[in-house]
Amino acid sequence: MLSSVLHSERAAMVNIAIMRTFVRLRQILATHKELAERLTAMEKKYDQSFKVVFDVLKQLMEPPPEPPKRPIGFTSSGKK
């Protein structure tokens, strides 16, 4: 937000880079959605012999699971 308020050349360049990044991110998300739709259409078209291939592709398209979060703050072991 600050890059759009400041009136320097560098702030303008940063603002343009931020906007291009968000446009590219939107394009990537749209492509991912389109790929998922195409994969679903192909899965309906072909018989069960390709089921394993489609299952593996679905697993590869899923985001990785988030690692477990550590508790914030002080924790005692309970032993004194």
XYZ file of N, CA and C in Angstrom:
240
model
N 0.827 -1.195 0.000
C 0.000 0.000 0.000
C 0.867 1.252 0.000
N 1.977 1.176 0.712
C 2.848 2.344 0.789
C 3.429 2.692 -0.573
N 3.693 1.665 -1.395
C 4.281 1.942 -2.709
C 3.330 2.719 -3.613
N 2.018 2.640 -3.359
C 1.073 3.405 -4.178
C 0.876 4.826 -3.662
N 1.292 5.095 -2.424
C 1.139 6.432 -1.835
C 2.366 7.296 -2.114
N 3.535 6.685 -2.075
C 4.759 7.444 -2.300
C 4.856 7.863 -3.762
N 5.546 8.968 -4.017
C 5.625 9.507 -5.376
C 7.054 9.457 -5.928
N 7.752 8.369 -5.669
C 9.103 8.248 -6.204
C 9.097 7.228 -7.347
N 10.152 7.244 -8.125
C 10.290 6.316 -9.247
C 10.349 4.872 -8.748
N 11.081 4.659 -7.681
C 11.228 3.316 -7.129
C 9.897 2.787 -6.592
N 9.126 3.645 -5.919
C 7.825 3.227 -5.400
C 6.889 2.843 -6.543
N 6.945 3.578 -7.637
C 6.116 3.251 -8.795
C 6.514 1.902 -9.380
N 7.806 1.631 -9.464
C 8.280 0.351 -10.000
C 7.852 -0.815 -9.095
N 7.932 -0.602 -7.776
C 7.514 -1.640 -6.830
C 6.011 -1.894 -6.972
N 5.238 -0.833 -7.107
C 3.794 -0.976 -7.253
C 3.456 -1.761 -8.525
N 4.135 -1.485 -9.615
C 3.914 -2.216 -10.871
C 4.280 -3.689 -10.703
N 5.389 -3.962 -10.025
C 5.805 -5.353 -9.802
C 4.779 -6.106 -8.954
N 4.216 -5.432 -7.957
C 3.198 -6.063 -7.107
C 1.958 -6.392 -7.935
N 1.521 -5.475 -8.750
C 0.333 -5.701 -9.578
C 0.567 -6.838 -10.570
N 1.742 -6.889 -11.166
C 2.050 -7.979 -12.107
C 2.071 -9.330 -11.401
N 2.560 -9.347 -10.175
C 2.591 -10.587 -9.397
C 1.187 -11.095 -9.130
N 0.279 -10.203 -8.741
C -1.091 -10.629 -8.478
C -1.813 -11.082 -9.746
N -1.544 -10.427 -10.859
C -2.141 -10.851 -12.126
C -1.645 -12.243 -12.487
N -0.358 -12.488 -12.332
C 0.221 -13.803 -12.642
C -0.343 -14.876 -11.716
N -0.513 -14.556 -10.445
C -1.080 -15.506 -9.488
C -2.508 -15.871 -9.886
N -3.278 -14.885 -10.314
C -4.650 -15.143 -10.750
C -4.646 -16.047 -11.991
N -3.710 -15.841 -12.904
C -3.615 -16.675 -14.095
C -3.254 -18.114 -13.730
N -2.352 -18.273 -12.786
C -1.947 -19.620 -12.366
C -3.119 -20.348 -11.728
N -3.875 -19.662 -10.879
C -5.026 -20.296 -10.234
C -6.091 -20.673 -11.256
N -6.310 -19.824 -12.250
C -7.285 -20.138 -13.291
C -6.827 -21.343 -14.105
N -5.553 -21.429 -14.389
C -5.011 -22.559 -15.146
C -5.166 -23.850 -14.361
N -4.930 -23.780 -13.063
C -5.057 -24.969 -12.219
C -6.509 -25.458 -12.220
N -7.447 -24.527 -12.159
C -8.861 -24.894 -12.175
C -9.226 -25.517 -13.520
N -8.715 -24.924 -14.584
C -8.986 -25.450 -15.924
C -8.392 -26.850 -16.076
N -7.208 -27.057 -15.544
C -6.569 -28.374 -15.614
C -7.390 -29.414 -14.865
N -7.907 -29.057 -13.709
C -8.731 -29.986 -12.935
C -10.006 -30.342 -13.694
N -10.615 -29.358 -14.346
C -11.828 -29.623 -15.122
C -11.527 -30.537 -16.309
N -10.411 -30.303 -16.975
C -10.045 -31.143 -18.117
C -9.751 -32.571 -17.673
N -9.112 -32.715 -16.530
C -8.812 -34.044 -16.006
C -10.096 -34.794 -15.675
N -11.077 -34.107 -15.098
C -12.359 -34.728 -14.783
C -13.069 -35.166 -16.056
N -13.020 -34.330 -17.086
C -13.651 -34.693 -18.361
C -12.975 -35.913 -18.976
N -11.660 -35.969 -18.914
C -10.938 -37.114 -19.469
C -11.245 -38.382 -18.681
N -11.392 -38.247 -17.378
C -11.677 -39.406 -16.543
C -13.032 -40.013 -16.910
N -14.005 -39.164 -17.229
C -15.319 -39.662 -17.631
C -15.262 -40.330 -19.009
N -14.381 -39.844 -19.851
C -14.296 -40.330 -21.226
C -13.670 -41.726 -21.312
N -12.631 -41.970 -20.522
C -11.914 -43.242 -20.622
C -12.427 -44.252 -19.609
N -12.155 -45.526 -19.879
C -12.665 -46.595 -19.029
C -11.804 -46.783 -17.777
N -12.072 -47.834 -17.049
C -11.426 -48.090 -15.766
C -9.946 -48.453 -15.896
N -9.463 -48.742 -17.084
C -8.051 -49.123 -17.227
C -7.112 -47.952 -16.892
N -7.603 -46.730 -16.982
C -6.783 -45.565 -16.656
C -7.078 -45.005 -15.269
N -7.855 -45.714 -14.468
C -8.237 -45.220 -13.137
C -7.019 -44.949 -12.266
N -6.039 -45.808 -12.312
C -4.834 -45.633 -11.506
C -4.105 -44.350 -11.912
N -4.031 -44.094 -13.189
C -3.355 -42.890 -13.686
C -4.072 -41.641 -13.193
N -5.395 -41.634 -13.279
C -6.154 -40.474 -12.838
C -6.054 -40.279 -11.325
N -6.024 -41.373 -10.572
C -5.873 -41.260 -9.119
C -4.526 -40.633 -8.752
N -3.478 -41.044 -9.433
C -2.150 -40.485 -9.164
C -2.100 -39.008 -9.546
N -2.702 -38.647 -10.673
C -2.728 -37.247 -11.076
C -3.487 -36.385 -10.070
N -4.575 -36.897 -9.535
C -5.326 -36.153 -8.521
C -4.487 -35.947 -7.264
N -3.743 -36.983 -6.869
C -2.882 -36.846 -5.687
C -1.796 -35.802 -5.921
N -1.243 -35.752 -7.122
C -0.197 -34.785 -7.424
C -0.735 -33.355 -7.471
N -1.998 -33.194 -7.797
C -2.580 -31.858 -7.874
C -2.982 -31.304 -6.510
N -3.135 -32.159 -5.512
C -3.523 -31.700 -4.179
C -2.348 -30.979 -3.527
N -2.647 -29.920 -2.758
C -1.558 -29.229 -2.058
C -0.994 -30.123 -0.955
N 0.279 -29.947 -0.645
C 0.867 -30.782 0.411
C 0.234 -30.460 1.762
N 0.161 -31.440 2.665
C -0.433 -31.168 3.978
C 0.446 -30.194 4.771
N -0.215 -29.375 5.555
C 0.529 -28.409 6.363
C 1.198 -29.136 7.527
N 2.425 -28.756 7.849
C 3.088 -29.394 8.984
C 2.379 -29.000 10.284
N 2.441 -29.851 11.293
C 1.778 -29.516 12.560
C 2.407 -28.271 13.182
N 1.563 -27.427 13.752
C 2.047 -26.184 14.335
C 2.457 -26.418 15.777
N 3.570 -25.798 16.125
C 4.027 -25.876 17.506
C 3.241 -24.883 18.345
N 3.011 -25.198 19.613
C 2.306 -24.236 20.466
C 3.162 -22.988 20.684
N 2.502 -21.854 20.786
C 3.186 -20.586 21.004
C 3.264 -20.324 22.498
N 4.393 -19.837 22.941
C 4.540 -19.464 24.339
C 5.288 -20.508 25.139
N 5.299 -20.303 26.433
C 6.015 -21.185 27.355
C 5.176 -22.392 27.695
N 5.789 -23.570 27.608
C 5.134 -24.799 28.046
C 6.025 -25.484 29.050
N 5.426 -25.938 30.118
C 6.216 -26.622 31.145
C 6.075 -28.111 30.972
N 7.062 -28.841 31.441
C 7.023 -30.283 31.313
C 6.153 -30.911 32.388
N 5.783 -30.146 33.404
C 4.924 -30.669 34.470
C 5.706 -31.300 35.603
N 6.996 -31.476 35.453
C 7.844 -32.082 36.494
C 8.588 -30.995 37.233
N 8.686 -31.142 38.527
C 9.451 -30.180 39.338
C 10.456 -30.896 40.183
